[in-house]
PDB file of C-alpha atoms in Angstrom:
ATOM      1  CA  UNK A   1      16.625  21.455  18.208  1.00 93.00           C
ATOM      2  CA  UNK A   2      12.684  20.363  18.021  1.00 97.00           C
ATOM      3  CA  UNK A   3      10.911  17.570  18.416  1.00 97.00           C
ATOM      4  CA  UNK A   4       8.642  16.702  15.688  1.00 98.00           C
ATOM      5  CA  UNK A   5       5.386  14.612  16.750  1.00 98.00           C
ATOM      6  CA  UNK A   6       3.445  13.141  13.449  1.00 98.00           C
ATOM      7  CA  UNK A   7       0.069  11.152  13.213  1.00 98.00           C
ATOM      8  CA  UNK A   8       0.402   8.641  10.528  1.00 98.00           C
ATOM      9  CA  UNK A   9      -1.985   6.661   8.507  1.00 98.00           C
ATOM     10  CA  UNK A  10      -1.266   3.963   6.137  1.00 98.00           C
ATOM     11  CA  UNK A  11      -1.841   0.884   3.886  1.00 98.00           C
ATOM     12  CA  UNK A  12       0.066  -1.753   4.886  1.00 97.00           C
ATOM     13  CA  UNK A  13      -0.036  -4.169   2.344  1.00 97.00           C
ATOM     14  CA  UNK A  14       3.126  -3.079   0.539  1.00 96.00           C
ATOM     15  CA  UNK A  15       5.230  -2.868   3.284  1.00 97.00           C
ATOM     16  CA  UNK A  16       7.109  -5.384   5.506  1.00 96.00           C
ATOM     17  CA  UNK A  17       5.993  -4.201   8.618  1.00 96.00           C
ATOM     18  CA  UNK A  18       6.615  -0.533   9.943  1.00 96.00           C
ATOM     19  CA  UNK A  19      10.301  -1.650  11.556  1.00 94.00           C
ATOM     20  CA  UNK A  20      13.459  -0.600   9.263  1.00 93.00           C
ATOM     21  CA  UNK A  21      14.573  -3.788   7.631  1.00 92.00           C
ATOM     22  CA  UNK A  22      17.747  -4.818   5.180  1.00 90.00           C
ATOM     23  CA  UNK A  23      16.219  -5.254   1.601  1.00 90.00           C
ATOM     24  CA  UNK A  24      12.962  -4.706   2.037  1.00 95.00           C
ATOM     25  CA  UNK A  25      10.442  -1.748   2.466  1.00 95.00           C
ATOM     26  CA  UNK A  26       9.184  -0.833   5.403  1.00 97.00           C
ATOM     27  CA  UNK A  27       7.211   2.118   6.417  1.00 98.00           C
ATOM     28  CA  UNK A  28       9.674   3.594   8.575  1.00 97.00           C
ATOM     29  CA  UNK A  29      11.976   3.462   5.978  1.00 97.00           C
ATOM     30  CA  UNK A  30       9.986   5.507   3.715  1.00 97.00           C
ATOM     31  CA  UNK A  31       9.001   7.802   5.903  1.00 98.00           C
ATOM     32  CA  UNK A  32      12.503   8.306   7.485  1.00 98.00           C
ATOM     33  CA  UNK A  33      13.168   8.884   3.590  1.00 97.00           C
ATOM     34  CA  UNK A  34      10.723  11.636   2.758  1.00 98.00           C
ATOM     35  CA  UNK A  35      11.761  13.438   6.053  1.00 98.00           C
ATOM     36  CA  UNK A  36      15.404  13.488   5.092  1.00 97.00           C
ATOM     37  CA  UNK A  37      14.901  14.866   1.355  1.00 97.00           C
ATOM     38  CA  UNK A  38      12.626  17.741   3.202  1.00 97.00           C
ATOM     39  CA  UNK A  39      15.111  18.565   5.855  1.00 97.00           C
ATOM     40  CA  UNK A  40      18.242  17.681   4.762  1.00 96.00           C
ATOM     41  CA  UNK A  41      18.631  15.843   7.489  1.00 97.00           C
ATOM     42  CA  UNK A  42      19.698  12.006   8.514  1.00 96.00           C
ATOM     43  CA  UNK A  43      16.231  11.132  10.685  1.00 95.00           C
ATOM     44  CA  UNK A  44      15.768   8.785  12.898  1.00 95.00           C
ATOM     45  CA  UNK A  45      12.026   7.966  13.543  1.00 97.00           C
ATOM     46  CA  UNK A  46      10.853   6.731  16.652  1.00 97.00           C
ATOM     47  CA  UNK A  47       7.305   5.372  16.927  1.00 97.00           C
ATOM     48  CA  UNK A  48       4.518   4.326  19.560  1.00 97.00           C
ATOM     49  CA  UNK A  49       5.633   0.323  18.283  1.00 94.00           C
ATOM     50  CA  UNK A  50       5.918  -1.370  15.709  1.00 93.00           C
ATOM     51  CA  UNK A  51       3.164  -3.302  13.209  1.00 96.00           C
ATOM     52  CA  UNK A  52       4.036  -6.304  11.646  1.00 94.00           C
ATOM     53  CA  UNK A  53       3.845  -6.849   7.907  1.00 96.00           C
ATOM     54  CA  UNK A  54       0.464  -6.208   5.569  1.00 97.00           C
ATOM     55  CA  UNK A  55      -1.093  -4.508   9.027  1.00 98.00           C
ATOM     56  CA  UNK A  56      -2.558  -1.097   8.501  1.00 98.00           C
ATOM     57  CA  UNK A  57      -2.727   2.132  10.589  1.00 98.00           C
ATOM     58  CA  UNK A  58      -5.056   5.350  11.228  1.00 97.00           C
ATOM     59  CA  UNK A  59      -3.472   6.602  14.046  1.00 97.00           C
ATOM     60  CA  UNK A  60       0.163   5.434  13.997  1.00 98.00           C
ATOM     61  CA  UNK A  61       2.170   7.998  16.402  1.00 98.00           C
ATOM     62  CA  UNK A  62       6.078   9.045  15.698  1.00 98.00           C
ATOM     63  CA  UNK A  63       8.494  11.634  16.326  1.00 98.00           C
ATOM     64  CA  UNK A  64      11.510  12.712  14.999  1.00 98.00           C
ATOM     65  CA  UNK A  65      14.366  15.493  16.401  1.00 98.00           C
ATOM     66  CA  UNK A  66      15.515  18.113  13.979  1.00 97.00           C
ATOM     67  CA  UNK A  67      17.607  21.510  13.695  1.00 96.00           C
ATOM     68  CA  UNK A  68      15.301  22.369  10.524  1.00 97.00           C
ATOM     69  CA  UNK A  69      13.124  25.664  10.909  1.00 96.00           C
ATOM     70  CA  UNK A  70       9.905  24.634   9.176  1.00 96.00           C
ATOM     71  CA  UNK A  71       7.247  24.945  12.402  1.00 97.00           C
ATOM     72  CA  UNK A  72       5.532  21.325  13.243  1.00 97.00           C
ATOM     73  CA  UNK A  73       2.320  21.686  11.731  1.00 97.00           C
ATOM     74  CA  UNK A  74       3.460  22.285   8.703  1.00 97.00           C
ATOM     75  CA  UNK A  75       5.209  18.866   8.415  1.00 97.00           C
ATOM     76  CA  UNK A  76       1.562  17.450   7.533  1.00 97.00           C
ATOM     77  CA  UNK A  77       1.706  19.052   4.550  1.00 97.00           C
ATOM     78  CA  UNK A  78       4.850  19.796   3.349  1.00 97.00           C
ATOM     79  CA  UNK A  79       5.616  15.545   3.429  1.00 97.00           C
ATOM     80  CA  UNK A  80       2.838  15.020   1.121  1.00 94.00           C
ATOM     81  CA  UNK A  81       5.304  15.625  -1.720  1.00 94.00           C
ATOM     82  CA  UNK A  82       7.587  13.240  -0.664  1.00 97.00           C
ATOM     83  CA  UNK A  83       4.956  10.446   0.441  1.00 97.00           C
ATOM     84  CA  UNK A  84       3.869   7.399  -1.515  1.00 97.00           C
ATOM     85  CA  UNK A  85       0.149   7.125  -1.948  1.00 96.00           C
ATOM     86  CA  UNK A  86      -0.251   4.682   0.872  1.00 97.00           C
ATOM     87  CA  UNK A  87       1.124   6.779   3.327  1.00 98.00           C
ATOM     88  CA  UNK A  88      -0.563  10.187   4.472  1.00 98.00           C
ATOM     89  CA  UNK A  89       0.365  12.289   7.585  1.00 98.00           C
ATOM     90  CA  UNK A  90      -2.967  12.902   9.566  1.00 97.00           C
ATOM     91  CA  UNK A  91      -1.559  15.455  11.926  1.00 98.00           C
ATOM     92  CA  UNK A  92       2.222  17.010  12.736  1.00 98.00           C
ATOM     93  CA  UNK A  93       2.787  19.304  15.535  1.00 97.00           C
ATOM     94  CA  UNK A  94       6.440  20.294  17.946  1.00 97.00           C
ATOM     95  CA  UNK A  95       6.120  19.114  21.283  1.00 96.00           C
ATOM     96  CA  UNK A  96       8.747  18.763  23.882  1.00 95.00           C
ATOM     97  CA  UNK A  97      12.052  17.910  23.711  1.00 95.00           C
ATOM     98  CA  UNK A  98      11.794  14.885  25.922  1.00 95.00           C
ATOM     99  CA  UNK A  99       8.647  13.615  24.480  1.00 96.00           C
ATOM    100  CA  UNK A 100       8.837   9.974  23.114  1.00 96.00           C
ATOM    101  CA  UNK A 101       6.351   8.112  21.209  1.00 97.00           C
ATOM    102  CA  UNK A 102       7.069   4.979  22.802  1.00 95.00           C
ATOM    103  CA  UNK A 103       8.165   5.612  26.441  1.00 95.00           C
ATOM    104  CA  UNK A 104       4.863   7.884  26.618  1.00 96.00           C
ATOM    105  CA  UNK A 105       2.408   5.600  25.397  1.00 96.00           C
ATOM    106  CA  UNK A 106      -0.056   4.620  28.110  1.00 96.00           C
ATOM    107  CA  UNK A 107      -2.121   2.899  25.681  1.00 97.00           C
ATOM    108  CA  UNK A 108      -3.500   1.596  22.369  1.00 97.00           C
ATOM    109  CA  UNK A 109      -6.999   0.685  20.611  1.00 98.00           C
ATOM    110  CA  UNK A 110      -6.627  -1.762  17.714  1.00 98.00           C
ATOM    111  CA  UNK A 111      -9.627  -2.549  15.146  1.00 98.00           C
ATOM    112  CA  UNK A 112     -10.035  -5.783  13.364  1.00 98.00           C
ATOM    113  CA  UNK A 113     -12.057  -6.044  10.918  1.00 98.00           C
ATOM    114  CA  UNK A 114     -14.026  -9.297   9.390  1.00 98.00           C
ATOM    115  CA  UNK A 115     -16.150  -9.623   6.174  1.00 98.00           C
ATOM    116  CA  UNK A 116     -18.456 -12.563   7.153  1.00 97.00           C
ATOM    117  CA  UNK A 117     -20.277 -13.309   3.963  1.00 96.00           C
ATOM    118  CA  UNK A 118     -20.052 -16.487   1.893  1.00 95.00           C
ATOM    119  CA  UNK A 119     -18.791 -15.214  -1.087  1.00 96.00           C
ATOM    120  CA  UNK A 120     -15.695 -12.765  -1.250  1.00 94.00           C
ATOM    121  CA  UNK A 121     -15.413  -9.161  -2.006  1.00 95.00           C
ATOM    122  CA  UNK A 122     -12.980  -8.330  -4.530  1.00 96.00           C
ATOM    123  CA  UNK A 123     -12.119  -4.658  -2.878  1.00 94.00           C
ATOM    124  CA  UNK A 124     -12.454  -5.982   0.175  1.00 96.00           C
ATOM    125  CA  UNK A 125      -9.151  -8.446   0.141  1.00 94.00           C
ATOM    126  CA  UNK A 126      -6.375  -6.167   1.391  1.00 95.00           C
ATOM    127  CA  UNK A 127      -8.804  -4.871   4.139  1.00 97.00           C
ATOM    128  CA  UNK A 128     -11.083  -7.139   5.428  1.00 98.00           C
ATOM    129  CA  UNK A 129     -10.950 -10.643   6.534  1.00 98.00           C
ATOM    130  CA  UNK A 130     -13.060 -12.819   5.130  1.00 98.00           C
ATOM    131  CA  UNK A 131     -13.930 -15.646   7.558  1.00 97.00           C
ATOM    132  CA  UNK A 132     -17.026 -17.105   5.657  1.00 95.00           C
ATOM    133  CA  UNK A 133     -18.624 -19.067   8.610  1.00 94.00           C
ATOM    134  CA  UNK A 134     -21.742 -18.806  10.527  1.00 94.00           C
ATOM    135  CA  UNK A 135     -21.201 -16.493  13.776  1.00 96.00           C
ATOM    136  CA  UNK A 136     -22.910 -16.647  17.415  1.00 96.00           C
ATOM    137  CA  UNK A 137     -22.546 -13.137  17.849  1.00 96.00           C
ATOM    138  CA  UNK A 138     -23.397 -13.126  21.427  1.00 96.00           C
ATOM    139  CA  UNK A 139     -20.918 -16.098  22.136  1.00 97.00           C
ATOM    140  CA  UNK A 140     -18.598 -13.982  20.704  1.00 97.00           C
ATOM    141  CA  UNK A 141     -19.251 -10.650  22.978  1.00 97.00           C
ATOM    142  CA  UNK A 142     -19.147 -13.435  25.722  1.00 96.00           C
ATOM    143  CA  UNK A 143     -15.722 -14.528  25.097  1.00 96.00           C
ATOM    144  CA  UNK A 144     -14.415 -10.873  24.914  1.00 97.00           C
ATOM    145  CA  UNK A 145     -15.643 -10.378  28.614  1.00 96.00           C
ATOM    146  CA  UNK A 146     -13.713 -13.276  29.619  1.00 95.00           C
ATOM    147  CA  UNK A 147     -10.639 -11.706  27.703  1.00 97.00           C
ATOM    148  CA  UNK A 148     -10.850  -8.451  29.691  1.00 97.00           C
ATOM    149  CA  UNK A 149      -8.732  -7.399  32.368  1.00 96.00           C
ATOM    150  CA  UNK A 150      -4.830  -8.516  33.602  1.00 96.00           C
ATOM    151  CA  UNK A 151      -4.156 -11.804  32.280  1.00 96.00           C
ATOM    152  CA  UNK A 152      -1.279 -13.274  31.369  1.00 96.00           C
ATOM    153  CA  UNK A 153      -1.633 -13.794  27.778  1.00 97.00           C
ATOM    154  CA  UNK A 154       1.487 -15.982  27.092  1.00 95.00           C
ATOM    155  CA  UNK A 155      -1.357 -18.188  25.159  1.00 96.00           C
ATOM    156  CA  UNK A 156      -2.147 -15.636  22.890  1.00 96.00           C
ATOM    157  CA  UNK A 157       1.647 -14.392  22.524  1.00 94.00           C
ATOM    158  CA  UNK A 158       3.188 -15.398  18.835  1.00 89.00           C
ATOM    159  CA  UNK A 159       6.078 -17.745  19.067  1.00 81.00           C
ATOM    160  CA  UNK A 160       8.785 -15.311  18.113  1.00 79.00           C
ATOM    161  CA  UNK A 161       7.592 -12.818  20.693  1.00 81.00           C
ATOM    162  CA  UNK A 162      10.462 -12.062  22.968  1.00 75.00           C
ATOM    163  CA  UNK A 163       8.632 -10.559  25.956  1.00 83.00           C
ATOM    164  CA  UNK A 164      10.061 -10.654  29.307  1.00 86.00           C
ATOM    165  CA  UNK A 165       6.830 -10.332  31.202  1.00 94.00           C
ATOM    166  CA  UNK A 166       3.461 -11.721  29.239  1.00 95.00           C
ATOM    167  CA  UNK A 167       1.299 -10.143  31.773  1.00 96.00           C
ATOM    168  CA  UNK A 168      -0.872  -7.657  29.345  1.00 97.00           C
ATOM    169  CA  UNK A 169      -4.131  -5.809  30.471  1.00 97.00           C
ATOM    170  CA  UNK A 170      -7.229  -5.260  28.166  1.00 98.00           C
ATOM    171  CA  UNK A 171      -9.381  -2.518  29.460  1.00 97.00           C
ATOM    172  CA  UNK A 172     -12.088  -2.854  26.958  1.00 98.00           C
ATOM    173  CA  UNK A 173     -13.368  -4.935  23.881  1.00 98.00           C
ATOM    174  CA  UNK A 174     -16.539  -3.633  21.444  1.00 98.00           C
ATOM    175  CA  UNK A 175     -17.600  -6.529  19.205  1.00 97.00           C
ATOM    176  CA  UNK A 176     -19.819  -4.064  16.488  1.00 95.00           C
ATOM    177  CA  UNK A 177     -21.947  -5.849  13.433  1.00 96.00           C
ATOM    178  CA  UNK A 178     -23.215  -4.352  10.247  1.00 96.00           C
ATOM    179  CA  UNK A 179     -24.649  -6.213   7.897  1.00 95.00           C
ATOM    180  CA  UNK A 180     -21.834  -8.746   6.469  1.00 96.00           C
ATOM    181  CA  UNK A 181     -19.234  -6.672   8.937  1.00 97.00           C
ATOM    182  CA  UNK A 182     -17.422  -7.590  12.132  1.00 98.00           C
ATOM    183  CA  UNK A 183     -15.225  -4.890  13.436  1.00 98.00           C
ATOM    184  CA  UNK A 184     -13.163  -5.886  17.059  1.00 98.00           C
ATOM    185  CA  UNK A 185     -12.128  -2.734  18.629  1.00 98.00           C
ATOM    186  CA  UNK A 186      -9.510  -3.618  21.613  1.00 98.00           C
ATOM    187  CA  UNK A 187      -8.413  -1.172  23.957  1.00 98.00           C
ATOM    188  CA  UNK A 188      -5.520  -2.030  25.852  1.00 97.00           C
ATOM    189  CA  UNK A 189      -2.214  -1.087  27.992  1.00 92.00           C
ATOM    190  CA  UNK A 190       0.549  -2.823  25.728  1.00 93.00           C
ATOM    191  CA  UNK A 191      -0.024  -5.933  23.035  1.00 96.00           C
ATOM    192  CA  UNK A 192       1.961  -8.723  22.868  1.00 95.00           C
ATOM    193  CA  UNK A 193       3.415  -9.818  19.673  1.00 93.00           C
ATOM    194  CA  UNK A 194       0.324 -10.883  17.600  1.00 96.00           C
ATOM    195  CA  UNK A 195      -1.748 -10.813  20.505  1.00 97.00           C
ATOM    196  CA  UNK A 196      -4.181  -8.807  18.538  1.00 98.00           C
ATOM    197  CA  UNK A 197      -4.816 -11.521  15.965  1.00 98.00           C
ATOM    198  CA  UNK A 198      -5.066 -14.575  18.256  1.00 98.00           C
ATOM    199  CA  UNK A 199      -7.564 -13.031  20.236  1.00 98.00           C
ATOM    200  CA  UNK A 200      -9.631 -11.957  17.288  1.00 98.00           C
ATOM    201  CA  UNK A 201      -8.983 -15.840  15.790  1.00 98.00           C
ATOM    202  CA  UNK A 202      -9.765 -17.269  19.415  1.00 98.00           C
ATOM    203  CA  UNK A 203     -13.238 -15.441  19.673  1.00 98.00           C
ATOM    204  CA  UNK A 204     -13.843 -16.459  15.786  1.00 98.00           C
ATOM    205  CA  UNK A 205     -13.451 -19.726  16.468  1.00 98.00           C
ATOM    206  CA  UNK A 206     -15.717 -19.578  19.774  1.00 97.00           C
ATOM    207  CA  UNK A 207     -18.334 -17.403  17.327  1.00 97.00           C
ATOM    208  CA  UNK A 208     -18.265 -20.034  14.769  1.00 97.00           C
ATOM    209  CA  UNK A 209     -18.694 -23.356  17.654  1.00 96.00           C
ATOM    210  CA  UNK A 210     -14.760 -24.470  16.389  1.00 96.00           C
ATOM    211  CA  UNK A 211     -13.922 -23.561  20.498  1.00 96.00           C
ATOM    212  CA  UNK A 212     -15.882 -23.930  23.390  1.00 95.00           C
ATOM    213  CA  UNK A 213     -16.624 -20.895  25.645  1.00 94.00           C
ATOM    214  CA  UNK A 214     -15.880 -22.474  28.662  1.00 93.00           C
ATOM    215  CA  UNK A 215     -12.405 -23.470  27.126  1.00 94.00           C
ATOM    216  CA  UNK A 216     -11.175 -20.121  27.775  1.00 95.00           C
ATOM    217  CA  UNK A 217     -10.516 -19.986  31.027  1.00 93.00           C
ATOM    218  CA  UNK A 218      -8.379 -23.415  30.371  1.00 95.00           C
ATOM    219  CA  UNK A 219      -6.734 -21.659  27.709  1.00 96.00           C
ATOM    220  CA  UNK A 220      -5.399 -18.543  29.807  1.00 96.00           C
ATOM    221  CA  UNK A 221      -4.112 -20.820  32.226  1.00 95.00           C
ATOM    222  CA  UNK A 222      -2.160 -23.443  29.708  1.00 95.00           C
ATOM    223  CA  UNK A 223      -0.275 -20.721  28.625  1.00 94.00           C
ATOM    224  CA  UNK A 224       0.642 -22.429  25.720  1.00 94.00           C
ATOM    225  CA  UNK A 225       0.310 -21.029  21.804  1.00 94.00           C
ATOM    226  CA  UNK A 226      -1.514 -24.378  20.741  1.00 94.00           C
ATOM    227  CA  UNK A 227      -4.582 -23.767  23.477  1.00 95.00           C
ATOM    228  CA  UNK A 228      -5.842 -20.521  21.664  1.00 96.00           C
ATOM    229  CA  UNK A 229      -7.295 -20.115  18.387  1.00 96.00           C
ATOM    230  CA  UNK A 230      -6.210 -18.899  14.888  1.00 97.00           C
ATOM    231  CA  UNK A 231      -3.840 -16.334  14.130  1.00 97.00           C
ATOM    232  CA  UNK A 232      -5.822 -13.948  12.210  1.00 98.00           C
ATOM    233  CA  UNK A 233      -4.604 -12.502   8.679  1.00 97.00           C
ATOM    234  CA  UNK A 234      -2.543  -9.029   9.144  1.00 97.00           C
ATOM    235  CA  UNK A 235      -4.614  -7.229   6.445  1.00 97.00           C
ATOM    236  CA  UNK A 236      -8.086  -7.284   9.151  1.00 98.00           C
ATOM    237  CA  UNK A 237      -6.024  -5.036  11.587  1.00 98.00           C
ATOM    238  CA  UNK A 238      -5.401  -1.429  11.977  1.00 98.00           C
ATOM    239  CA  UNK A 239      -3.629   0.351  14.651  1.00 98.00           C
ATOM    240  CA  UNK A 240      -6.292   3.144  15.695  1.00 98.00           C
ATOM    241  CA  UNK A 241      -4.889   5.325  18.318  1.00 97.00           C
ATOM    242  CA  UNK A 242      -2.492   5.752  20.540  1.00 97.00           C
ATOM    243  CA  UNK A 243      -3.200   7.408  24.153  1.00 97.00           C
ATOM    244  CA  UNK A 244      -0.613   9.778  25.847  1.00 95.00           C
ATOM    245  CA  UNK A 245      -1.071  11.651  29.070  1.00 84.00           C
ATOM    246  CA  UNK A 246      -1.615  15.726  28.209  1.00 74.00           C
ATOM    247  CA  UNK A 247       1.017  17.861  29.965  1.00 62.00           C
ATOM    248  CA  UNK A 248       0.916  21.657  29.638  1.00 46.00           C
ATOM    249  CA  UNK A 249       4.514  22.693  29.971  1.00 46.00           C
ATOM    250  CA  UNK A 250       6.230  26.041  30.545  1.00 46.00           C
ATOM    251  CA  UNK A 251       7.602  26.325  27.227  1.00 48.00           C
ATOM    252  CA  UNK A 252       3.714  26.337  25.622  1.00 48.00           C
ATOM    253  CA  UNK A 253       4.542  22.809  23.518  1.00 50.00           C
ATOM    254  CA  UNK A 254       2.246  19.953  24.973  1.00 51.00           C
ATOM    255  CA  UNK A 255       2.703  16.279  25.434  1.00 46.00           C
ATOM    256  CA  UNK A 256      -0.255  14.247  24.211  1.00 45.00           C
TER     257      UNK A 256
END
């Protein structure tokens, strides 16, 4: 038996979400698709967490157990074949047998990215947000310094998030401009559901004057989904890495 660990990238905007769904296609699904027709195998794909529906990913992490005797880092190339053209693996290797993209996670950076000019951009529409008004940039980088740290984030939780604990902690945020270009690159320890995207809309709306900067603090402490700000459009985010701890084991596979 091995254990398979991939690095996935892919367009989201065909997809419902990466999450294996009844009647409609998901990434998982595909991907647990292509595996099977190259191994012969029923697969079951577990990955670092799920993304919702339209959101993209560079650095999406899964891994898979299988009995087949093609070596790991040939999976990157040999599921090419059996990939759409929005999905590409980045990077396939074997690690251990007890290695589990989810369990192992001990973190995540997300980037969102806004197109802030008045007019749209037609190839920009399945990747960009375009939020057309005039930004305080420094307001902005502001309110991501209030957002940093342990918080609880219930506030910035979507409705149908069934969390037990909202408690979240966000150990960094960039806010980088070029030109007509936003990009919001959050690292963190775990995300709520569509935590992401309200935090992006919430420092928006602070950017464009639509929320006060000193409302923050009263909006961390409502805890309540009507205090924050906008829920920003899926197709702005993209799941960028995912961290692991390295372990050198006796076996010579590694845990990332």
């Amino acid at each position: 038996m091995k254990n398979i660990k991939l690095i996935i990238e892919y367009r989201g905007t065909a997809y419902w979400g990466w999450q294996r769904q009844n009647d409609v296609m998901t990434v998982q699904e595909s991907l647990e698709n292509a595996i099977s027709k190259l191994t012969g195998e029923d697969i079951k794909l577990i990955a670092s967490g799920r993304t919702d529906k339209g959101v993209h990913a560079i650095g999406q992490v899964a891994n898979f157990k299988t009995e087949s005797s093609i070596p790991g880092r040939n999976y990157k190339f040999a599921l090419q074949e059996y990939l759409p053209d929005d999905i590409s693996i980045v990077d396939s290797e074997e690690v251990d047998i007890f290695f589990h993209s989810r369990f192992d996670a001990i973190g995540k950076v997300y980037r969102y990215r806004v197109y802030t000019a008045k007019l749209p951009r037609a190839l920009y529409r399945e990747f960009y947000y375009h939020y057309s008004y005039d930004l305080d940039l420094e307001k902005i980088r502001q309110a991501s310094n209030c957002l940093i740290g342990s918080h609880d984030f219930k506030s910035f939780m979507g409705r149908d998030c069934s969390a037990k604990s909202t408690i979240r902690t966000i150990n960094s945020i960039a806010v980088e401009r070029d030109g007509d270009i936003i990009e919001f690159v959050i690292n963190g320890q775990s995300f709520l559901r569509y935590m992401v995207r309200i935090l992006v809309g919430t420092m928006l709306q602070v950017g464009s004057g639509k929320i006060h900067i000193d409302d923050l603090k009263r909006i961390i402490d409502g805890r309540k989904r009507e205090y924050a700000g906008i829920t920003s459009p899926a197709h702005g985010l993209y799941l960028e890495k995912v961290f692991y701890r390295e372990k050198h084991l006796d076996n010579g596979n590694r845990i990332y």
